[in-house]
Backbone as a ProteinNet text record, in pm:
[ID]
protein_1_A
[PRIMARY]
XXXXXXXXXXXXXXXXXXXXXXXXXXXXXXXXXXXXXXXXXXXXXXXXXXXXXXXXXXXXXXXXXXXXXXXXXXXXXXXXXXXXXXXXXXXXXXXXXXXXXXXXXXXXXXXXXXXXXXXXXXXXXXXXXXXXXXXXXXXXXXXXXXXXXXXXXXXXXXXXXXXXXXXXXXXXXXXXXXXXXXXXXXXXXXXXXXXXXXXXXXXXX
[TERTIARY]
99.2	-11	60.2	118.5	301	379.7	346.1	476.6	403.7	281.8	163.3	157.4	139	186.5	248.9	338.5	462	480.8	468.6	437.2	395.9	249.6	150.5	246.2	248	348.4	478.6	498.1	641	558.9	418.2	440.2	324.5	227.4	297	381.8	497.2	590.2	658.3	643.9	690.7	607.7	499.6	362.1	377.8	422.7	350	492.1	638.3	759.9	746.2	739.3	771.8	701.9	502.7	402.6	494.3	552.4	582.7	742.5	805.4	878.3	928.7	805.4	758.6	697.5	632.9	533.7	659.6	754.2	867.7	936	973.8	1059.2	1021.4	846.4	707.1	705.1	792.1	750.9	871.8	998.2	1182.4	1143.1	1136.4	1145.3	1147.1	978.5	919.8	758.8	735.1	653.2	714.3	803.3	924.5	933.5	938.5	944.3	775.5	708.4	616.4	538	619.6	572.3	673.4	760	821.7	788.8	777.7	706.2	548.8	447.4	365.7	405	439.2	572.5	603.6	614.1	711.9	564.7	494.9	399.2	348.4	313.5	193.4	245.8	422.9	481.2	462.4	501.2	492.8	314.3	300	114.6	71.2	118.2	154.3	254.6	341.7	437.9	349.5	335.7	221.4	126.6	29.6	-88	19.7	93.7	132.7	209.1	290.8	359.7	202.4	93.3	0.6	-64.2	-80.1	-147.5	-89.5	110.5	150.8	135.3	79.5	93.3	5.7	-111.7	-265.3	-262.9	-185.5	-131.3	-82.4	21.4	111.5	-0.9	-33.3	-107.8	-205.6	-282.7	-358.2	-267.9	-160.6	-93.8	-121.3	-35.7	-17.1	-102.9	-191.6	-304.2	-385.3	-363.9	-368.6	-294.6	-169.7	-92.3	-152.6	-146.9	-218.5	-336.3	-379.8	-492.5	-461.3	-406.8	-442	-362.9	-220.7	-139.1	-201.7	-321.9	-347.4	-431.8	-556.9	-632.8	-524.2	-416.2	-370.1	-363	-304.4	-260.2	-348.5	-497.9	-616.7	-611.3	-538	-569	-756.5	-837.6	-987.2	-1019	-1058.8	-1068.9	-1183.8	-1313.3	-1402.8	-1264.3	-1228.7	-1133	-1032.1	-948.4	-831.7	-961.7	-1026.4	-1123.1	-1154.2	-1219.6	-1247.9	-1151.6	-1029.6	-938	-898.4	-905.1	-837.9	-938.3	-1072.2	-1158.6	-1067.1	-1042.6	-1067.7	-937.4	-806.4	-735	-720	-808.6	-809.1	-896.7	-1004.3	-1118.1	-995.3	-856.4	-783.3	-737.3	-755.7	-656.6	-737.9	-861.2	-981	-966.7	-968.1	-838	-762.6	-658.8	-603.8	-681.4	-803.9	-840.3	-819.6	-829.3	-706.1	-838.8	-828.5	-929.7	-882	-1060.3	-1004	-952	-954.8	-810.8	-676	-625.7	-533.9	-524.4	-582.6	-561	-556.5	-652.4	-577.7	-437.5	-391.7	-309.2	-177.9	-210.2	-125.2	-133.4	-261.7	-247.6	-161.2	-195.7	-91.9	-15.5	17.4	192	207.7	162.6	225.9	163.8	98.1	128.9	202.8	229.2	428.9	483.6	528.8	665.8	690.8	579.5	537.3	593.8	558.5	593.4	675.9	769	929	1043.2	986.6	1064.1	1099.2	938.4	896.1	826.1	764.6	689.2	557.5	471.5	312.4	260.8	168.3	93.3	125.1	67	-2.4	71.1	283.7	351.8	486.6	338.9	459.2	336.6	435.8	337.3	393.9	358.4	452	534.4	616.9	611.8	590	561.3	428.1	289.7	261.2	204.8	200.2	368.9	390.1	446.1	411.2	455.7	620.2	653.9	731.5	885.5	886.9	932.2	934.4	892.2	791.9	770.3	824.5	778.2	882.5	804.1	863.7	797.2	860.4	892.8	798.5	737.2	625.8	651.2	739.9	697.5	877.2	936.1	1088.7	1095.9	1005.2	970.3	922.3	898.9	947.7	1076.2	1121.1	1271.1	1349.7	1328.7	1397.6	1421.2	1452.1	1380.6	1443	1349	1306	1374.1	1492.8	1498.2	1472.4	1516.3	1514.9	1348.9	1288.1	1189	1026.3	1141.6	1162.4	1165.1	1228.4	1321.5	1220	1183.2	1081	944	894.2	767.2	740	900.8	919.4	942.6	1013.9	967.3	904.7	758.1	647.7	614.8	619.7	534.4	615.6	661	777.3	690.8	527.3	468.5	314.3	290.4	234.8	333.4	396.6	452.3	414.9	386.4	243.4	168.4	127.5	-23.8	60.6	111.3	185.7	187.5	269.2	358.7	221.1	102.2	7.2	-67.7	-81.7	-144.5	-15.8	83.9	130	168.2	175.8	174.3	9.8	-64.5	-237.2	-285.8	-229.5	-311.1	-211.4	-111.4	-48	56.9	63.4	215.1	126.3	252.3	173.2	255.2	201	201.3	337.9	351.9	606	589.2	675.2	681.4	772.4	714.1	829.7	886.3	958.4	1093.5	1193.3	1138.4	1205.9	1224.7	1177.3	1215.2	1312.7	1237	1428.9	1477.8	1514.8	1691.3	1699.2	1620.2	1664.4	1659.7	1624.5	1664.9	1650.8	1739.6	1778.7	1959.3	2059.8	2191.6	2172	2266.6	2304.7	2258.1	2353.5	2393.3	2254.1	2115.9	2007.1	1919.5	1935.2	1863.6	1889.8	1987.5	2018.1	2050.2	1992.5	1908.2	1734.9	1694.6	1578.1	1569.5	1610.1	1704.4	1660	1762.1	1818.8	1668.7	1579	1445	1357.3	1313.7	1260.6	1296.5	1385.3	1407	1401.4	1417.3	1378.6	1258.1	1130.4	978	981.4	1080.6	1069.7	1103.4	1085.9	1016	1186	1145.2	1274	1217.2	1360.8	1383.4	1218.1	1181.5	1118.1	1146.3	1258.7	1320	1487.5
-154.6	-1	52.2	93.5	204.5	283.1	140.2	125.3	211.6	212.7	177.2	421.3	479.4	606.9	644	541.9	709.9	654.7	567.4	594.8	653.4	737	793.6	962.4	932.4	1093.5	1137	956.3	995.2	1049.6	945.1	983.4	1130.2	1194	1363.1	1440.5	1332.9	1531.5	1522.4	1384.9	1315.8	1438.9	1437.8	1551	1647.2	1671.8	1830.9	1900.4	1840.3	1904	2104.8	2067.2	2190	2302.4	2251.1	2386.8	2409.9	2338.6	2280.4	2413.3	2457.7	2449.2	2598.7	2633	2745.8	2847.6	2767.6	2795.2	2826	2734.7	2754.2	2893.9	2911.6	3029.8	3160.1	3094.3	3211.4	3259.6	3156.9	3233.7	3277.8	3218.4	3238.8	3404.6	3385.2	3563.7	3655.4	3657.2	3716.5	3790.5	3667	3707.8	3820.2	3785.1	3862	3984.9	3964.2	4053.5	4197.2	4086.7	4187.9	4264.3	4182.2	4200.3	4381.9	4368.6	4535.9	4604.6	4602.2	4655.7	4785.2	4666.7	4677	4789.1	4745.7	4849.9	4963.3	4942.1	5073.6	5134.1	5130.4	5241.5	5246.8	5123.9	5224.7	5326.4	5292	5413.3	5493.7	5479.8	5679.4	5686.2	5639.9	5667.6	5734.5	5659.3	5765.3	5869.4	5892.5	5992.7	6049.2	6085.3	6188.9	6210.8	6167.2	6215	6345.7	6259.9	6371	6473.3	6431.1	6572.5	6636.5	6600.8	6701.7	6730.2	6686.9	6766.7	6885.7	6823.9	6892.8	7076	7023.1	7163.7	7250.4	7140.3	7200	7273.9	7230.6	7290.9	7417.7	7410.3	7588	7661.6	7649.4	7723.8	7819.1	7754.8	7742.2	7870.7	7795.1	7883.8	8058.8	8045.9	8160.2	8264.5	8184.7	8234.4	8340.1	8268.9	8344.5	8444.9	8429	8571.8	8673.9	8647.6	8705.8	8843.8	8694.1	8794.7	8892.3	8865.1	8878.5	9033.4	8943	9079.6	9210.4	9191.7	9283.1	9303.8	9319.8	9403.1	9410.9	9391.4	9487	9638.7	9564.9	9749.6	9844.6	9823.5	9952.7	9933.6	9947.9	9989.6	10026.6	9983.1	10019.9	10014.9	10033.8	10081.3	9961.2	9940.2	9815.4	9700	9637.9	9505.5	9546.5	9674.2	9619.4	9558.8	9649.7	9613.5	9459.2	9370.9	9286.8	9137.2	9199.9	9115.8	9152.3	9238	9261	9153.6	9159.2	9084.3	8912.8	8897.3	8808.7	8700.9	8800.4	8755.3	8774	8834.9	8905.9	8757.7	8677	8536.7	8416.6	8441.9	8374.9	8265	8404.7	8464.4	8361.2	8345.4	8336.3	8335.2	8240.1	8128.5	8212.7	8321.3	8348.2	8467.6	8474	8543.7	8641.7	8781	8906	8963.3	9107.1	9226.1	9271.6	9318.7	9372.6	9495.1	9611.9	9656.8	9693.2	9479.4	9458.8	9364.3	9368.3	9328.4	9474.2	9601.2	9637.6	9730.5	9662.5	9813.4	9685.5	9520.6	9469.5	9483	9428.6	9557.1	9621.8	9743.2	9932	9882.3	9788.8	9763.1	9775.8	9611.6	9591.8	9649.1	9814.6	9872.8	9943.9	9933.8	10068.8	9941.9	9840.6	9731	9815.3	9747.8	9788.9	9894.1	9981.7	10196.8	10220.4	10181.2	10131.4	10060.7	10002.4	9890.3	9917	9920.3	10065.1	9928.9	9892.8	9728.4	9780.2	9841	9904.1	9899.7	9756.2	9782.1	9916.7	10051.9	10139.5	10172.2	10141.1	10217.3	10117.5	10004.6	9919.2	9830.7	9821.4	9723.8	9630.4	9608.4	9519	9643.9	9559.1	9718.7	9698.2	9795.3	9817.1	9677.3	9678.4	9517.5	9391.8	9409.5	9251.3	9206.2	9115.4	9058.4	8971.6	8927.5	8818.8	8960.8	9105.8	9191.5	9177.3	9170.7	9129	9292.9	9366.7	9451.5	9573	9715.7	9777.2	9893.3	9982.8	10089.6	10238.3	10284.1	10356.2	10601.1	10488.3	10651.5	10693.4	10770.9	10787	10747.3	10703.9	10619.5	10506.6	10438.1	10393.3	10281.1	10350.4	10290.4	10311.2	10346.7	10402.8	10311.3	10222.6	10137.9	10277.3	10212.2	10364.2	10180.8	10151.2	10040.1	10036.9	10166.3	10230.5	10172.7	10258.9	10230.5	10117.4	10013.5	9903.7	9812.4	9757.4	9755.5	9864.3	9960.6	9974.5	9907.7	9910.1	9818.2	9707.8	9619.4	9497.9	9450.1	9494.2	9500.5	9528.2	9532.6	9531	9406.5	9306	9217.8	9090.4	9050.5	8985	8814.6	8885.3	8714.9	8705.6	8765	8782.2	8775.9	8787.7	8846.9	8697.8	8635	8575.4	8612.3	8666.1	8751.8	8880.1	8949.9	9047.7	9025.4	8911.8	8894.2	8797.6	8805.7	8791	8853.4	8958.8	9111.1	9170.1	9158.9	9217.4	9092.2	9059.6	8875.6	8976.1	8923.2	8955.6	9099.8	9164.8	9266.1	9452.1	9484.5	9567.1	9544.7	9506.8	9423.6	9297.7	9347.7	9291.8	9112.1	9048.2	8930	8884.2	8961.5	8945.8	8817.4	8785.6	8716.1	8831.5	8804.3	8946	8890.7	8734.7	8722.9	8747.7	8731.4	8774.1	8841.2	8988.1	9098.4	9208.6	9097.9	9123.4	9076	8962.1	8998.8	9032.9	9047.6	9178	9263.2	9359.2	9527.7	9549.9	9422.5	9446.5	9363.7	9382	9432.7	9279.6	9172.7	9084.7	9141.6	9241.6	9302.9	9345.5	9424.5	9415.6	9283	9170	9110.8	8940.7	9026.1	9019.2	9062.1	9198.2	9296.1	9277.8	9208.8	9176.7	9007.5	8970.5	8782.2	8770.2	8878.8	8874.1	8982.6	9038.4	9133.4	8994.9	8979.2	8818	8705.9	8682.2	8585.1	8689.4	8748	8825.2	8740.1	8726.3	8694.3	8640.4	8529.8	8339.4	8389.6	8388.3	8410.3	8302.6	8267.1	8184.7	8132	8095.6	8112.1	8144.4	8308.4	8329.8	8389.5	8507.4	8553.8	8437
5.2	-26.2	-68.2	103.2	112.6	-5.1	-128.6	-222.2	-283.7	-343.6	-414.5	-413	-268.1	-277.9	-285.6	-282	-308.5	-465.4	-480	-728.3	-701.1	-682.8	-724.1	-692.8	-592.9	-529	-633	-714.3	-812.8	-907.1	-919.5	-1094.6	-1136.1	-916.3	-966.1	-980.5	-845.5	-917.6	-1068.3	-1103.4	-1212.5	-1347.4	-1316.9	-1425.1	-1411.3	-1295.7	-1195.5	-1210	-1205.5	-1161.1	-1251.2	-1343.8	-1412.1	-1309.7	-1324.2	-1190.8	-1083.4	-988.2	-898.5	-900.6	-956.9	-1015.3	-1019.6	-1077.4	-1101.6	-929	-948.8	-830.5	-710.3	-635.3	-565.7	-620	-670.3	-787.7	-816.2	-785.9	-762.4	-588.2	-476.7	-344	-369.4	-372.1	-301.2	-447	-543.3	-620.8	-620	-660.6	-718.4	-597.2	-529.5	-438.1	-290.9	-306.7	-225.2	-277.6	-424.9	-482.6	-461.9	-539.6	-509.6	-327.8	-307.8	-119.2	-43.7	-98	-114.3	-169.4	-367.7	-453.6	-341	-308.1	-246.6	-96.4	-7.6	125.4	45.7	-43.7	-135.3	-103.5	-177.9	-276	-151.8	-51	60.7	141.8	186.5	148.7	129.3	-17.6	-101.1	-79.2	-43.7	-19	105.2	214.7	287.2	344.1	269	236	203.7	83.4	-34.5	62.3	223.1	237.3	333.7	426.1	523.8	427.7	385.6	256.8	193.9	171.9	157.2	240.1	371.4	503.1	545.2	560.9	587.1	463.7	348.9	275.8	321.7	359.3	373.4	507.2	559.9	719.6	634	621.2	567.3	505.1	481.3	302.4	461.4	551.5	595.6	682.1	764.8	836.5	791.5	599.2	514.5	545.5	514.8	484.3	590.4	711.9	852.7	898.2	825.7	852.6	802.4	672.2	647.1	566.4	665.4	679.7	753.2	914.5	1029.9	1033.9	934.7	925.3	809.3	708.7	680.4	693.6	880.6	911.7	1038.1	1102.1	1116.6	1102.1	1018.9	844.7	873.5	887.7	868.2	1029.4	1143	1252.1	1326.6	1216.8	1203.5	1372.2	1427.2	1585.6	1582.3	1519.1	1541.8	1519.2	1454.6	1448.8	1545.5	1525.6	1667.4	1785.2	1797.7	1979.9	1930.7	1897.8	1831.2	1878.2	1819.2	1851.7	1934.5	2062.6	2209.2	2259.1	2244.1	2326.8	2247.1	2095.4	2106.2	2193.2	2225	2306	2436.8	2487	2667.2	2663.8	2627.4	2590.8	2667.6	2535.6	2584.3	2738.7	2790.2	2934.1	3065.7	3011.7	3141.7	3205.7	3188.8	3357.1	3440.6	3346.1	3459.6	3544.5	3527.4	3590.9	3667.2	3561.4	3591.3	3539.2	3595.9	3553.6	3417.1	3398.1	3242	3282.9	3333.5	3370.6	3364.1	3401.2	3366.9	3217.6	3152.2	3029.1	2960.3	3002.5	2940.5	2974.1	3037.9	3039.1	2975.8	2950.5	2870.7	2704	2688.2	2573.3	2552.2	2644	2598.5	2622.3	2664.9	2698.8	2549	2499.6	2450.3	2261.3	2261.6	2165.9	2184.4	2287.8	2315	2271.5	2349.3	2298.3	2103.8	2031	1860.2	1830.7	1901.3	1836.8	1878.8	2031.1	2049.4	1907.5	1927.2	1861.5	1674.7	1680.3	1523.6	1428.3	1482.3	1428.8	1371.8	1479	1475.5	1395	1314.9	1231.7	1144.8	1155.5	1053.4	1028.8	1157.3	1011.6	928.2	913.4	859.1	736.4	600.5	501.1	400	306.7	260	132.8	15.4	-55.5	-174	-201.5	-343.7	-364.5	-233	-201.6	-146.5	-209.2	-261.9	-64.4	-59.1	98.7	79.6	36.6	9.5	9.1	45	93.7	254.9	345.9	426.2	467.2	583.6	675.6	619.5	579.5	508.3	608.2	656.5	757.4	614.8	671.5	652	703.8	752.8	808.7	914.3	887	1017.8	1105.3	1251.6	1288.6	1289	1262	1193	1232.5	1134.6	1065.7	1190.2	1412.1	1409.6	1558.7	1630.3	1781.2	1912.2	2038.4	2129.1	2212.2	2244.5	2339.3	2414.9	2565.8	2633.3	2619.5	2597.6	2607.7	2639.2	2483.6	2532.7	2646.1	2695.6	2752.4	2952.1	2918.3	3010.3	3095.4	2900.9	2906.4	2910.8	2857.2	2909.6	3059.9	3086.2	3289.6	3361	3313.8	3391.9	3324.7	3227	3218.3	3272.4	3360.1	3416.5	3314.6	3443.5	3469.7	3351.4	3316	3131.5	3018	3007.2	2880.9	2805.1	2775.2	2700.2	2630.7	2761.1	2704.6	2653.6	2626.8	2591.1	2476.7	2350	2308.8	2183.5	2302.2	2243.5	2144.7	2248.4	2159.3	2088.3	2069.3	1976.1	1841.9	1836.6	1731	1625	1740.7	1694	1664.8	1721	1699.3	1663	1721.9	1692	1565.8	1585.9	1481.3	1307.7	1251.3	1137.4	1128.4	1228.2	1327.2	1331.7	1351.7	1431.3	1571.3	1539.1	1675.5	1746.8	1923	2043.3	2111.6	2073.8	2090.7	2029.9	1929.4	1751.9	1729	1762.8	1685.2	1878.8	2046.1	2140	2072	2002	1969.6	1891.7	1827.3	1718.9	1737.4	1814.6	1878.2	1946.9	2049.5	2178.2	2201.8	2224	2270.8	2343.6	2359	2472.3	2547.9	2663.9	2699.9	2770.5	2683.3	2690.1	2708.8	2682.1	2678.6	2831.7	2850.1	2998.9	3153.2	3100.1	3207.5	3242.3	3058.1	3078.1	3166.1	3102.3	3143	3345.1	3382	3550.8	3586.2	3518.3	3597.4	3639.2	3480.5	3533.1	3631.6	3648.5	3725.7	3866.9	3894.8	4005.8	4053.9	3976.6	3964	3956.3	3939.1	3901.9	3829.4	3680.9	3517.6	3484.8	3446.1	3372.6	3270.1	3102	3007.9	2930.8	2896.4	2852.9	2754	2757.6	2600.4	2630.6
[MASK]
+++++++++++++++++++++++++++++++++++++++++++++++++++++++++++++++++++++++++++++++++++++++++++++++++++++++++++++++++++++++++++++++++++++++++++++++++++++++++++++++++++++++++++++++++++++++++++++++++++++++++++++

């Protein structure tokens, strides 16, 4: 019986050895290649999806910056009040009085004027944003570092709120930390840092 089964198996191998060989070659060489290609295609798809999402997010951010800058440049009182309220609402949990928020907003504006970065005195060159902010007035071409430091020293515990007002209301979407390093010297920045440390505030600037 066993001999008979062996003979049948031998006949099967003899009759189908080419097919079996091709199947073996397929699983040894072709299948791994197809698997790798599929993995590469999947990775490429995921990367493209990620890149597209990144591009979309970047475009959204760029558009938001352009809109914010354009709105701030008009210095429209109604728009400014609306944007001031939007910033103050972010910090409701701080339970700061309205008078304190108004003071912080005024300080942010004073810093922008001192640095010459206030929105109404700056704008794009010939309406083209690619050149960045260009001063429109003589006062915007100069910086009053002493006044900026004086104002910044008032807000060791609320620097983040000042920076928010600075960016979203009083300048054409400028980063306060970046402008501090741009317009103040190293010794002036260290003076600010030492002042903030007295209030237990570190790594703000």
